[in-house]
Amino acid sequence: MSDCASCAVRCRAICASLAVDEAAELGRMGRRQRVKAGHTLLWEGDEAPTVANVLSGVLKLVVATADGREQIVGLVFPSDFIGRPFAKQSPYRVTAMTDAEVCIFNRQQFDDFAGRHPHLQQKLLHRTLDELDRARHWMMLLGRKSASEKVASFLLDMEERLPGDPGGGSGGFELPFGRQQIADILGLTIETTCRQLTRMRSDGLVDLPSRRAVRINDRARVAAMAG
Amino acid sequence: MSDCASCAVRCRAICASLAVDEAAELGRMGRRQRVKAGHTLLWEGDEAPTVANVLSGVLKLVVATADGREQIVGLVFPSDFIGRPFAKQSPYRVTAMTDAEVCIFNRQQFDDFAGRHPHLQQKLLHRTLDELDRARHWMMLLGRKSASEKVASFLLDMEERLPGDPGGGSGGFELPFGRQQIADILGLTIETTCRQLTRMRSDGLVDLPSRRAVRINDRARVAAMAG
DNA sequence: CGTGCACTTGACAGTCATCAACTTTGGTGG
DNA sequence: CCACCAAAGTTGATGACTGTCAAGTGCACG
């Protein structure tokens, strides 16, 4: 059983839509679980999967071809929701990119609970609609943008979305993953991704103080570059 | 006001979740409207937009860059839902690909109504989750598949999704749009799309009896080609 | 201090976009 | 019914971009 009172994302997660007693009932169904970086929580096509809230860490949603190519189709941050309610199979793989902590529910139980709590469903609907908008805009990037536009768009998106940006925006930010993962997000190879970053650094658009740190120097030009 | 009793998609649209009197109330809010092929129903960034059910025809959801490149991010068929509930702006352009007929609602009114009718919201949630799954799988295609894989995947997807497949599956099907649109769906140019189709025809995988008609001869090989 | 892994850089090749010309289709009017 | 026209589709030549393969660098770890 989860200890909702101490939950770091209590205010932002879908649970926030519930009254105290309702939250308590849901809490009894949930279980906290740690996931190590690189560990997979849900496999594509998994039967009888679970759903979960993310408490900390970053996870990725991955779709892969038979021959091993991977495309990251979504990033999941703290307070975000994981899993596929109302379906027997998970449509994609969910893997932790950093050490993470999640609050897990049995899907069947969760579905039943959701059916009895319209507010929870409404929250879920809002989130799903937002995710759909994000996914569709990403489709534009994947289908129509060049490598340089992709990388520029990516950096702007990450600056905006990454939680706990230390230094408050002007101090740059720290990516929670490496070059290969960036490539898998953008539909590029690691080499192309790398070259674009190097060029942006030589052009003075960004600083790359360490492997995973990024600081955008000229936001206007990066935005122009993003198309 | 719509005449729900004569609605062609009454059983399949989200309205099907409502009781008779509820449906009547919703019906009083809706208005039937014809949209000609090529006409745009909703512009990206539109304020105060509407939502709608599709009664007949096919529409596309489009995201465009400033310099005019377009990516089709979704296709909308009869009984599908159009628009963005609970948001002020439409996140993408909605354009009719064929002559179409839709049942339009004022978004604000619809949102209010949905808030009072959990069953409708649940139906909407289910649909949105399905759309999200579809969009994410399409991201894999856009980001990681080659031109030939894209075209093969496209044909299989269309064969499955197209309504009113005359001849019951073995007789092939008729695309509701031209080559440029296929290219915009797949993130390719029209020339590349065309060449791939020509090659598939020469290889005997498909017949292309007319501009828009397709017949898959060797489904297994097309599926293998789709990756 | 050495080892391994992530990252970077380079050379080359293939795929797909671009530009251009040509063909077919479908519609219109004589 | 046929001729003509515009739009859609097809084909070809060429080149840019990005993927592939390979080697090298630098950082973190033991």
Short mmCIF file of C-alpha atoms (C1' of nucleotides) in Angstrom, two decimals:
data_model
loop_
_atom_site.label_atom_id
_atom_site.label_comp_id
_atom_site.label_asym_id
_atom_site.label_seq_id
_atom_site.Cartn_x
_atom_site.Cartn_y
_atom_site.Cartn_z
CA MET A 1 0.00 0.00 0.00
CA SER A 2 1.18 3.46 -0.90
CA ASP A 3 1.60 6.23 1.57
CA CYS A 4 -0.23 8.93 -0.32
CA ALA A 5 0.32 11.51 2.37
CA SER A 6 4.01 11.51 1.60
CA CYS A 7 3.55 11.34 -2.16
CA ALA A 8 5.77 13.84 -3.96
CA VAL A 9 3.38 14.28 -6.85
CA ARG A 10 0.13 14.17 -4.92
CA CYS A 11 -0.90 17.62 -6.12
CA ARG A 12 -0.12 17.15 -9.78
CA ALA A 13 -0.98 13.52 -10.49
CA ILE A 14 -4.44 12.38 -11.50
CA CYS A 15 -5.08 11.42 -7.90
CA ALA A 16 -5.46 15.14 -7.15
CA SER A 17 -8.97 14.98 -8.61
CA LEU A 18 -10.17 12.74 -5.79
CA ALA A 19 -11.69 13.48 -2.43
CA VAL A 20 -9.75 12.36 0.66
CA ASP A 21 -11.66 9.13 1.19
CA GLU A 22 -11.55 8.27 -2.50
CA ALA A 23 -7.82 8.87 -2.61
CA ALA A 24 -7.47 6.59 0.40
CA GLU A 25 -9.32 3.82 -1.43
CA LEU A 26 -7.14 4.21 -4.49
CA GLY A 27 -4.10 4.36 -2.25
CA ARG A 28 -4.94 0.94 -0.83
CA MET A 29 -4.82 -0.46 -4.37
CA GLY A 30 -1.45 1.04 -5.19
CA ARG A 31 2.04 -0.14 -4.46
CA ARG A 32 5.23 1.88 -4.61
CA GLN A 33 7.99 0.37 -6.62
CA ARG A 34 11.53 1.36 -7.52
CA VAL A 35 12.74 0.83 -11.06
CA LYS A 36 16.41 0.97 -11.92
CA ALA A 37 17.69 2.84 -14.94
CA GLY A 38 17.46 0.62 -18.01
CA HIS A 39 14.93 -1.71 -16.46
CA THR A 40 11.70 -2.32 -18.37
CA LEU A 41 8.39 -1.98 -16.60
CA LEU A 42 6.04 -3.01 -19.42
CA TRP A 43 6.76 -4.91 -22.62
CA GLU A 44 5.05 -4.24 -25.90
CA GLY A 45 2.18 -6.69 -26.25
CA ASP A 46 2.26 -7.57 -22.56
CA GLU A 47 -0.84 -9.29 -21.32
CA ALA A 48 -2.54 -8.24 -18.10
CA PRO A 49 -0.36 -5.23 -17.54
CA THR A 50 -0.47 -2.63 -14.87
CA VAL A 51 -0.89 1.12 -14.85
CA ALA A 52 1.08 3.53 -12.71
CA ASN A 53 1.88 7.07 -11.68
CA VAL A 54 5.46 8.26 -11.89
CA LEU A 55 6.80 9.62 -8.61
CA SER A 56 10.36 10.34 -9.67
CA GLY A 57 12.69 9.69 -12.57
CA VAL A 58 12.17 9.67 -16.32
CA LEU A 59 10.85 6.79 -18.42
CA LYS A 60 10.52 6.28 -22.15
CA LEU A 61 7.81 4.73 -24.31
CA VAL A 62 9.36 2.70 -27.10
CA VAL A 63 8.04 1.08 -30.26
CA ALA A 64 10.44 -1.29 -32.00
CA THR A 65 10.50 -3.11 -35.33
CA ALA A 66 11.18 -6.81 -35.64
CA ASP A 67 14.76 -6.09 -36.70
CA GLY A 68 15.57 -3.99 -33.67
CA ARG A 69 15.14 -0.40 -34.78
CA GLU A 70 13.67 1.68 -31.97
CA GLN A 71 11.62 4.82 -31.89
CA ILE A 72 10.90 6.61 -28.65
CA VAL A 73 7.27 7.72 -28.87
CA GLY A 74 6.94 9.43 -25.53
CA LEU A 75 8.74 10.61 -22.41
CA VAL A 76 7.23 10.24 -18.99
CA PHE A 77 8.06 12.60 -16.14
CA PRO A 78 7.05 12.70 -12.46
CA SER A 79 3.27 13.05 -11.96
CA ASP A 80 2.65 11.60 -15.43
CA PHE A 81 0.59 8.51 -15.95
CA ILE A 82 1.89 5.25 -17.41
CA GLY A 83 0.03 2.39 -19.05
CA ARG A 84 -3.00 1.68 -21.13
CA PRO A 85 -6.30 1.67 -19.24
CA PHE A 86 -9.15 -0.29 -20.79
CA ALA A 87 -6.95 -2.49 -22.95
CA LYS A 88 -5.49 -5.93 -22.41
CA GLN A 89 -2.16 -5.27 -24.04
CA SER A 90 0.37 -2.54 -23.60
CA PRO A 91 0.87 -0.94 -27.00
CA TYR A 92 4.52 -0.10 -26.32
CA ARG A 93 7.46 -0.84 -24.12
CA VAL A 94 7.99 1.30 -21.02
CA THR A 95 11.59 1.52 -19.84
CA ALA A 96 13.21 3.62 -17.14
CA MET A 97 15.86 6.02 -18.44
CA THR A 98 16.95 6.95 -14.94
CA ASP A 99 16.39 5.33 -11.60
CA ALA A 100 12.72 5.87 -10.99
CA GLU A 101 9.94 5.35 -8.51
CA VAL A 102 6.40 4.57 -9.56
CA CYS A 103 3.06 3.93 -7.88
CA ILE A 104 1.63 0.81 -9.48
CA PHE A 105 -1.96 -0.38 -9.81
CA ASN A 106 -3.53 -3.50 -11.15
CA ARG A 107 -5.10 -2.42 -14.39
CA GLN A 108 -8.37 -4.22 -13.91
CA GLN A 109 -8.83 -2.75 -10.46
CA PHE A 110 -7.87 0.67 -11.71
CA ASP A 111 -10.31 0.49 -14.61
CA ASP A 112 -13.13 -0.44 -12.24
CA PHE A 113 -12.21 2.35 -9.89
CA ALA A 114 -12.05 4.84 -12.76
CA GLY A 115 -15.48 3.73 -13.94
CA ARG A 116 -16.86 4.68 -10.55
CA HIS A 117 -15.06 8.03 -10.37
CA PRO A 118 -15.88 10.41 -13.22
CA HIS A 119 -13.50 13.06 -11.96
CA LEU A 120 -10.60 10.68 -12.28
CA GLN A 121 -11.70 9.80 -15.77
CA GLN A 122 -11.99 13.42 -16.70
CA LYS A 123 -8.47 14.09 -15.50
CA LEU A 124 -7.30 11.09 -17.46
CA LEU A 125 -9.13 12.37 -20.53
CA HIS A 126 -7.47 15.77 -20.26
CA ARG A 127 -4.05 14.21 -19.97
CA THR A 128 -4.65 11.84 -22.84
CA LEU A 129 -5.81 14.69 -25.07
CA ASP A 130 -2.66 16.63 -24.21
CA GLU A 131 -0.50 13.61 -24.95
CA LEU A 132 -2.24 13.16 -28.27
CA ASP A 133 -1.55 16.77 -29.22
CA ARG A 134 2.08 16.36 -28.29
CA ALA A 135 2.40 13.09 -30.21
CA ARG A 136 0.88 14.60 -33.33
CA HIS A 137 3.16 17.59 -33.29
CA TRP A 138 6.05 15.21 -32.91
CA MET A 139 4.81 13.40 -36.02
CA MET A 140 5.35 16.62 -37.94
CA LEU A 141 8.93 16.73 -36.67
CA LEU A 142 9.59 13.10 -37.55
CA GLY A 143 8.05 13.25 -40.98
CA ARG A 144 9.01 16.65 -42.29
CA LYS A 145 11.93 18.22 -40.44
CA SER A 146 15.63 18.03 -41.29
CA ALA A 147 18.23 16.81 -38.85
CA SER A 148 19.20 20.32 -37.75
CA GLU A 149 15.58 21.33 -37.29
CA LYS A 150 14.97 18.18 -35.28
CA VAL A 151 17.84 18.78 -32.89
CA ALA A 152 16.96 22.45 -32.41
CA SER A 153 13.30 21.58 -31.73
CA PHE A 154 14.41 18.90 -29.31
CA LEU A 155 16.58 21.23 -27.25
CA LEU A 156 13.82 23.83 -26.96
CA ASP A 157 11.30 21.17 -26.01
CA MET A 158 13.58 19.71 -23.35
CA GLU A 159 14.39 23.08 -21.85
CA GLU A 160 10.69 23.62 -21.41
CA ARG A 161 9.68 20.19 -20.17
CA LEU A 162 12.53 19.07 -17.98
CA PRO A 163 11.58 19.19 -14.35
CA GLY A 164 13.86 20.71 -11.78
CA ASP A 165 15.79 22.89 -14.16
CA PRO A 166 18.55 24.05 -11.81
CA GLY A 167 19.43 27.69 -12.08
CA GLY A 168 15.95 28.67 -13.15
CA GLY A 169 16.15 28.58 -16.91
CA SER A 170 19.14 30.74 -17.62
CA GLY A 171 21.59 28.26 -16.19
CA GLY A 172 20.94 25.62 -18.81
CA PHE A 173 19.66 22.16 -18.07
CA GLU A 174 20.74 18.56 -17.70
CA LEU A 175 19.41 15.88 -20.03
CA PRO A 176 18.43 12.67 -18.25
CA PHE A 177 19.80 10.51 -21.06
CA GLY A 178 22.55 10.08 -23.60
CA ARG A 179 23.08 10.66 -27.30
CA GLN A 180 21.60 7.38 -28.52
CA GLN A 181 18.36 8.17 -26.75
CA ILE A 182 18.21 11.59 -28.34
CA ALA A 183 18.66 9.90 -31.69
CA ASP A 184 15.83 7.47 -30.89
CA ILE A 185 13.58 10.39 -30.01
CA LEU A 186 14.36 12.28 -33.20
CA GLY A 187 14.40 9.41 -35.67
CA LEU A 188 18.09 9.97 -36.45
CA THR A 189 21.32 8.04 -35.97
CA ILE A 190 23.58 8.80 -33.06
CA GLU A 191 26.25 10.14 -35.44
CA THR A 192 23.96 12.64 -37.13
CA THR A 193 22.65 13.79 -33.78
CA CYS A 194 26.18 14.26 -32.54
CA ARG A 195 27.29 16.23 -35.57
CA GLN A 196 24.34 18.60 -35.33
CA LEU A 197 25.09 19.27 -31.67
CA THR A 198 28.75 19.86 -32.45
CA ARG A 199 27.86 22.30 -35.18
CA MET A 200 25.47 24.20 -32.93
CA ARG A 201 28.24 24.48 -30.38
CA SER A 202 30.79 25.74 -32.91
CA ASP A 203 28.24 28.26 -34.13
CA GLY A 204 27.87 29.51 -30.58
CA LEU A 205 24.17 28.66 -30.38
CA VAL A 206 24.62 26.40 -27.37
CA ASP A 207 27.16 25.37 -24.76
CA LEU A 208 27.68 21.73 -23.92
CA PRO A 209 29.58 21.99 -20.62
CA SER A 210 29.40 18.27 -19.95
CA ARG A 211 28.07 15.19 -21.70
CA ARG A 212 24.51 15.72 -20.65
CA ALA A 213 24.39 19.40 -19.83
CA VAL A 214 23.04 21.93 -22.30
CA ARG A 215 22.84 25.67 -22.20
CA ILE A 216 21.08 27.58 -24.93
CA ASN A 217 22.91 30.83 -25.69
CA ASP A 218 20.85 32.25 -28.51
CA ARG A 219 17.28 31.12 -28.07
CA ALA A 220 16.02 33.18 -30.99
CA ARG A 221 18.39 31.62 -33.47
CA VAL A 222 17.76 28.14 -32.13
CA ALA A 223 14.03 28.75 -32.51
CA ALA A 224 14.53 29.96 -36.07
CA MET A 225 16.58 26.86 -36.74
CA ALA A 226 13.79 24.66 -35.36
CA GLY A 227 11.58 25.64 -38.30
CA MET B 1 -30.82 21.02 -34.96
CA SER B 2 -29.77 17.58 -36.03
CA ASP B 3 -32.14 14.80 -36.79
CA CYS B 4 -30.45 12.10 -34.71
CA ALA B 5 -33.06 9.52 -35.63
CA SER B 6 -31.81 9.51 -39.19
CA CYS B 7 -28.13 9.72 -38.26
CA ALA B 8 -26.07 7.26 -40.24
CA VAL B 9 -23.48 6.81 -37.50
CA ARG B 10 -25.82 6.87 -34.53
CA CYS B 11 -24.75 3.43 -33.37
CA ARG B 12 -21.02 3.93 -33.69
CA ALA B 13 -20.44 7.55 -32.71
CA ILE B 14 -19.89 8.66 -29.14
CA CYS B 15 -23.57 9.60 -28.95
CA ALA B 16 -24.33 5.89 -28.71
CA SER B 17 -23.33 6.03 -25.04
CA LEU B 18 -26.29 8.23 -24.19
CA ALA B 19 -29.83 7.46 -23.12
CA VAL B 20 -32.62 8.56 -25.44
CA ASP B 21 -33.43 11.78 -23.60
CA GLU B 22 -29.76 12.68 -23.24
CA ALA B 23 -29.17 12.10 -26.91
CA ALA B 24 -32.11 14.36 -27.66
CA GLU B 25 -30.56 17.13 -25.56
CA LEU B 26 -27.24 16.77 -27.32
CA GLY B 27 -29.06 16.63 -30.62
CA ARG B 28 -30.61 20.04 -29.98
CA MET B 29 -27.09 21.46 -29.61
CA GLY B 30 -25.83 19.99 -32.86
CA ARG B 31 -26.14 21.19 -36.40
CA ARG B 32 -25.58 19.21 -39.57
CA GLN B 33 -23.22 20.76 -42.03
CA ARG B 34 -21.86 19.79 -45.42
CA VAL B 35 -18.19 20.34 -46.16
CA LYS B 36 -16.86 20.22 -49.70
CA ALA B 37 -13.68 18.40 -50.59
CA GLY B 38 -10.70 20.63 -49.96
CA HIS B 39 -12.56 22.93 -47.61
CA THR B 40 -11.09 23.52 -44.16
CA LEU B 41 -13.26 23.14 -41.11
CA LEU B 42 -10.79 24.18 -38.40
CA TRP B 43 -7.53 26.10 -38.71
CA GLU B 44 -4.48 25.43 -36.58
CA GLY B 45 -4.53 27.87 -33.70
CA ASP B 46 -8.19 28.72 -34.23
CA GLU B 47 -9.83 30.41 -31.30
CA ALA B 48 -13.24 29.34 -30.03
CA PRO B 49 -13.48 26.32 -32.29
CA THR B 50 -16.13 23.73 -32.55
CA VAL B 51 -16.19 19.98 -32.15
CA ALA B 52 -18.04 17.57 -34.39
CA ASN B 53 -18.94 14.04 -35.35
CA VAL B 54 -18.26 12.86 -38.87
CA LEU B 55 -21.33 11.50 -40.62
CA SER B 56 -19.83 10.82 -44.03
CA GLY B 57 -16.65 11.50 -45.97
CA VAL B 58 -12.99 11.53 -44.95
CA LEU B 59 -11.10 14.41 -43.37
CA LYS B 60 -7.44 14.94 -42.55
CA LEU B 61 -5.66 16.49 -39.58
CA VAL B 62 -2.70 18.54 -40.74
CA VAL B 63 0.25 20.17 -39.01
CA ALA B 64 2.28 22.57 -41.15
CA THR B 65 5.57 24.41 -40.77
CA ALA B 66 5.94 28.11 -41.38
CA ASP B 67 7.47 27.43 -44.79
CA GLY B 68 4.58 25.30 -46.00
CA ARG B 69 5.64 21.72 -45.46
CA GLU B 70 2.68 19.63 -44.37
CA GLN B 71 2.35 16.46 -42.37
CA ILE B 72 -0.94 14.65 -42.09
CA VAL B 73 -1.19 13.52 -38.48
CA GLY B 74 -4.54 11.79 -38.58
CA LEU B 75 -7.37 10.60 -40.78
CA VAL B 76 -10.98 10.95 -39.71
CA PHE B 77 -13.68 8.58 -40.92
CA PRO B 78 -17.46 8.43 -40.40
CA SER B 79 -18.44 8.06 -36.72
CA ASP B 80 -15.08 9.53 -35.65
CA PHE B 81 -14.86 12.61 -33.52
CA ILE B 82 -13.27 15.90 -34.59
CA GLY B 83 -11.91 18.75 -32.54
CA ARG B 84 -10.25 19.44 -29.25
CA PRO B 85 -12.54 19.40 -26.23
CA PHE B 86 -11.38 21.36 -23.19
CA ALA B 87 -8.97 23.60 -25.08
CA LYS B 88 -9.34 27.03 -26.59
CA GLN B 89 -7.29 26.40 -29.69
CA SER B 90 -7.38 23.70 -32.26
CA PRO B 91 -3.93 22.12 -32.31
CA TYR B 92 -4.13 21.31 -36.02
CA ARG B 93 -5.93 22.06 -39.22
CA VAL B 94 -8.93 19.90 -40.15
CA THR B 95 -9.63 19.70 -43.88
CA ALA B 96 -12.07 17.58 -45.84
CA MET B 97 -10.43 15.22 -48.32
CA THR B 98 -13.76 14.26 -49.86
CA ASP B 99 -17.16 15.88 -49.73
CA ALA B 100 -18.25 15.30 -46.18
CA GLU B 101 -21.06 15.79 -43.74
CA VAL B 102 -20.48 16.55 -40.08
CA CYS B 103 -22.58 17.16 -36.98
CA ILE B 104 -21.18 20.29 -35.35
CA PHE B 105 -21.33 21.43 -31.73
CA ASN B 106 -20.24 24.57 -29.98
CA ARG B 107 -17.20 23.48 -28.03
CA GLN B 108 -18.11 25.26 -24.82
CA GLN B 109 -21.59 23.76 -24.83
CA PHE B 110 -20.21 20.35 -25.64
CA ASP B 111 -17.65 20.53 -22.83
CA ASP B 112 -20.37 21.43 -20.35
CA PHE B 113 -22.57 18.63 -21.57
CA ALA B 114 -19.68 16.17 -21.38
CA GLY B 115 -18.97 17.26 -17.83
CA ARG B 116 -22.50 16.27 -16.89
CA HIS B 117 -22.41 12.94 -18.72
CA PRO B 118 -19.68 10.57 -17.56
CA HIS B 119 -20.62 7.93 -20.09
CA LEU B 120 -19.93 10.32 -22.91
CA GLN B 121 -16.61 11.23 -21.36
CA GLN B 122 -15.73 7.61 -20.96
CA LYS B 123 -16.45 6.96 -24.62
CA LEU B 124 -14.36 9.98 -25.51
CA LEU B 125 -11.54 8.70 -23.32
CA HIS B 126 -11.59 5.31 -25.01
CA ARG B 127 -11.44 6.90 -28.43
CA THR B 128 -8.68 9.28 -27.45
CA LEU B 129 -6.60 6.43 -26.02
CA ASP B 130 -7.04 4.51 -29.27
CA GLU B 131 -6.05 7.56 -31.31
CA LEU B 132 -2.97 8.00 -29.13
CA ASP B 133 -1.93 4.41 -29.72
CA ARG B 134 -2.38 4.83 -33.43
CA ALA B 135 -0.47 8.11 -33.49
CA ARG B 136 2.45 6.61 -31.59
CA HIS B 137 2.72 3.64 -33.89
CA TRP B 138 2.71 6.05 -36.78
CA MET B 139 5.62 7.85 -35.13
CA MET B 140 7.61 4.65 -35.45
CA LEU B 141 6.82 4.56 -39.16
CA LEU B 142 7.75 8.20 -39.67
CA GLY B 143 10.96 8.05 -37.69
CA ARG B 144 12.41 4.67 -38.51
CA LYS B 145 10.96 3.11 -41.64
CA SER B 146 12.29 3.32 -45.19
CA ALA B 147 10.19 4.55 -48.11
CA SER B 148 9.25 1.05 -49.22
CA GLU B 149 8.33 0.01 -45.69
CA LYS B 150 6.23 3.13 -45.32
CA VAL B 151 4.24 2.53 -48.49
CA ALA B 152 3.67 -1.13 -47.70
CA SER B 153 2.52 -0.29 -44.17
CA PHE B 154 0.24 2.37 -45.55
CA LEU B 155 -1.51 0.04 -47.97
CA LEU B 156 -2.13 -2.56 -45.30
CA ASP B 157 -3.42 0.07 -42.90
CA MET B 158 -5.77 1.53 -45.49
CA GLU B 159 -7.12 -1.84 -46.50
CA GLU B 160 -8.03 -2.42 -42.90
CA ARG B 161 -9.42 1.00 -42.04
CA LEU B 162 -11.24 2.11 -45.13
CA PRO B 163 -14.97 1.96 -44.66
CA GLY B 164 -17.22 0.40 -47.26
CA ASP B 165 -14.58 -1.73 -48.86
CA PRO B 166 -16.55 -2.92 -51.89
CA GLY B 167 -16.13 -6.57 -52.72
CA GLY B 168 -15.50 -7.52 -49.15
CA GLY B 169 -11.73 -7.39 -48.90
CA SER B 170 -10.65 -9.54 -51.79
CA GLY B 171 -11.76 -7.02 -54.39
CA GLY B 172 -9.30 -4.36 -53.40
CA PHE B 173 -10.22 -0.92 -52.18
CA GLU B 174 -10.47 2.69 -53.30
CA LEU B 175 -8.34 5.38 -51.66
CA PRO B 176 -10.26 8.56 -50.90
CA PHE B 177 -7.29 10.76 -51.90
CA GLY B 178 -4.42 11.20 -54.30
CA ARG B 179 -0.67 10.67 -54.37
CA GLN B 180 0.32 13.94 -52.73
CA GLN B 181 -1.85 13.12 -49.75
CA ILE B 182 -0.28 9.71 -49.41
CA ALA B 183 3.10 11.42 -49.42
CA ASP B 184 1.92 13.82 -46.70
CA ILE B 185 0.77 10.89 -44.59
CA LEU B 186 4.06 9.03 -44.97
CA GLY B 187 6.49 11.91 -44.69
CA LEU B 188 7.75 11.38 -48.24
CA THR B 189 7.67 13.32 -51.49
CA ILE B 190 5.09 12.55 -54.12
CA GLU B 191 7.79 11.25 -56.47
CA THR B 192 9.18 8.75 -54.00
CA THR B 193 5.69 7.56 -53.13
CA CYS B 194 4.92 7.10 -56.78
CA ARG B 195 8.09 5.18 -57.51
CA GLN B 196 7.48 2.79 -54.63
CA LEU B 197 3.96 2.10 -55.83
CA THR B 198 5.19 1.53 -59.37
CA ARG B 199 7.80 -0.89 -58.15
CA MET B 200 5.28 -2.83 -56.07
CA ARG B 201 3.10 -3.11 -59.15
CA SER B 202 5.94 -4.34 -61.36
CA ASP B 203 6.84 -6.87 -58.68
CA GLY B 204 3.27 -8.14 -58.78
CA LEU B 205 2.61 -7.33 -55.14
CA VAL B 206 -0.33 -5.07 -55.96
CA ASP B 207 -2.61 -4.05 -58.81
CA LEU B 208 -3.40 -0.40 -59.42
CA PRO B 209 -6.43 -0.63 -61.73
CA SER B 210 -7.15 3.09 -61.60
CA ARG B 211 -5.60 6.16 -60.03
CA ARG B 212 -7.08 5.57 -56.64
CA ALA B 213 -7.90 1.90 -56.65
CA VAL B 214 -5.60 -0.64 -55.02
CA ARG B 215 -5.69 -4.38 -54.86
CA ILE B 216 -3.19 -6.28 -52.76
CA ASN B 217 -2.20 -9.51 -54.49
CA ASP B 218 0.34 -10.94 -52.10
CA ARG B 219 -0.56 -9.82 -48.61
CA ALA B 220 2.18 -11.88 -47.00
CA ARG B 221 4.94 -10.30 -49.04
CA VAL B 222 3.52 -6.83 -48.55
CA ALA B 223 3.42 -7.46 -44.81
CA ALA B 224 7.03 -8.65 -44.86
CA MET B 225 7.93 -5.52 -46.79
CA ALA B 226 6.21 -3.35 -44.17
CA GLY B 227 8.83 -4.33 -41.60
"C1'" DC C 1 47.07 3.98 -14.24
"C1'" DG C 2 44.53 1.12 -17.26
"C1'" DT C 3 40.10 -0.38 -19.04
"C1'" DG C 4 35.60 0.21 -21.03
"C1'" DC C 5 32.03 2.79 -22.65
"C1'" DA C 6 30.00 6.88 -24.46
"C1'" DC C 7 30.91 10.14 -27.49
"C1'" DT C 8 33.16 12.36 -31.51
"C1'" DT C 9 35.02 12.70 -35.99
"C1'" DG C 10 35.99 11.12 -40.71
"C1'" DA C 11 35.28 8.79 -45.24
"C1'" DC C 12 32.09 6.88 -48.07
"C1'" DA C 13 27.70 5.16 -49.94
"C1'" DG C 14 22.78 4.87 -50.45
"C1'" DT C 15 18.35 6.73 -50.10
"C1'" DC C 16 15.42 10.05 -50.97
"C1'" DA C 17 14.53 15.03 -52.35
"C1'" DT C 18 14.74 18.18 -56.05
"C1'" DC C 19 14.14 19.80 -60.61
"C1'" DA C 20 12.43 18.96 -65.01
"C1'" DA C 21 10.11 16.76 -68.73
"C1'" DC C 22 6.69 13.80 -70.17
"C1'" DT C 23 2.21 10.95 -69.99
"C1'" DT C 24 -2.26 9.90 -68.55
"C1'" DT C 25 -6.70 11.06 -66.86
"C1'" DG C 26 -10.92 13.33 -66.46
"C1'" DG C 27 -13.65 17.13 -67.50
"C1'" DT C 28 -15.43 20.77 -70.71
"C1'" DG C 29 -17.04 22.71 -74.73
"C1'" DG C 30 -17.32 22.69 -79.58
"C1'" DC D 1 -18.52 12.21 -80.19
"C1'" DC D 2 -14.28 14.13 -80.42
"C1'" DA D 3 -10.73 17.60 -79.40
"C1'" DC D 4 -8.65 20.20 -76.14
"C1'" DC D 5 -7.04 21.54 -71.61
"C1'" DA D 6 -5.69 21.44 -66.85
"C1'" DA D 7 -4.58 18.67 -63.16
"C1'" DA D 8 -2.67 14.52 -61.50
"C1'" DG D 9 0.50 11.18 -61.99
"C1'" DT D 10 4.84 9.09 -63.80
"C1'" DT D 11 9.58 8.78 -65.08
"C1'" DG D 12 14.39 10.35 -65.40
"C1'" DA D 13 18.76 12.74 -64.04
"C1'" DT D 14 21.20 14.69 -60.47
"C1'" DG D 15 22.75 15.91 -55.94
"C1'" DA D 16 22.18 16.73 -50.95
"C1'" DC D 17 21.45 14.81 -46.75
"C1'" DT D 18 21.83 11.38 -43.69
"C1'" DG D 19 23.01 6.52 -42.69
"C1'" DT D 20 26.80 3.22 -42.39
"C1'" DC D 21 31.21 1.67 -41.20
"C1'" DA D 22 35.41 2.60 -39.00
"C1'" DA D 23 38.76 4.83 -36.24
"C1'" DG D 24 39.89 7.86 -32.72
"C1'" DT D 25 39.10 10.68 -28.29
"C1'" DG D 26 37.95 11.55 -23.64
"C1'" DC D 27 35.79 10.65 -19.44
"C1'" DA D 28 34.49 7.74 -15.43
"C1'" DC D 29 35.36 3.86 -13.13
"C1'" DG D 30 37.80 0.39 -10.83
#
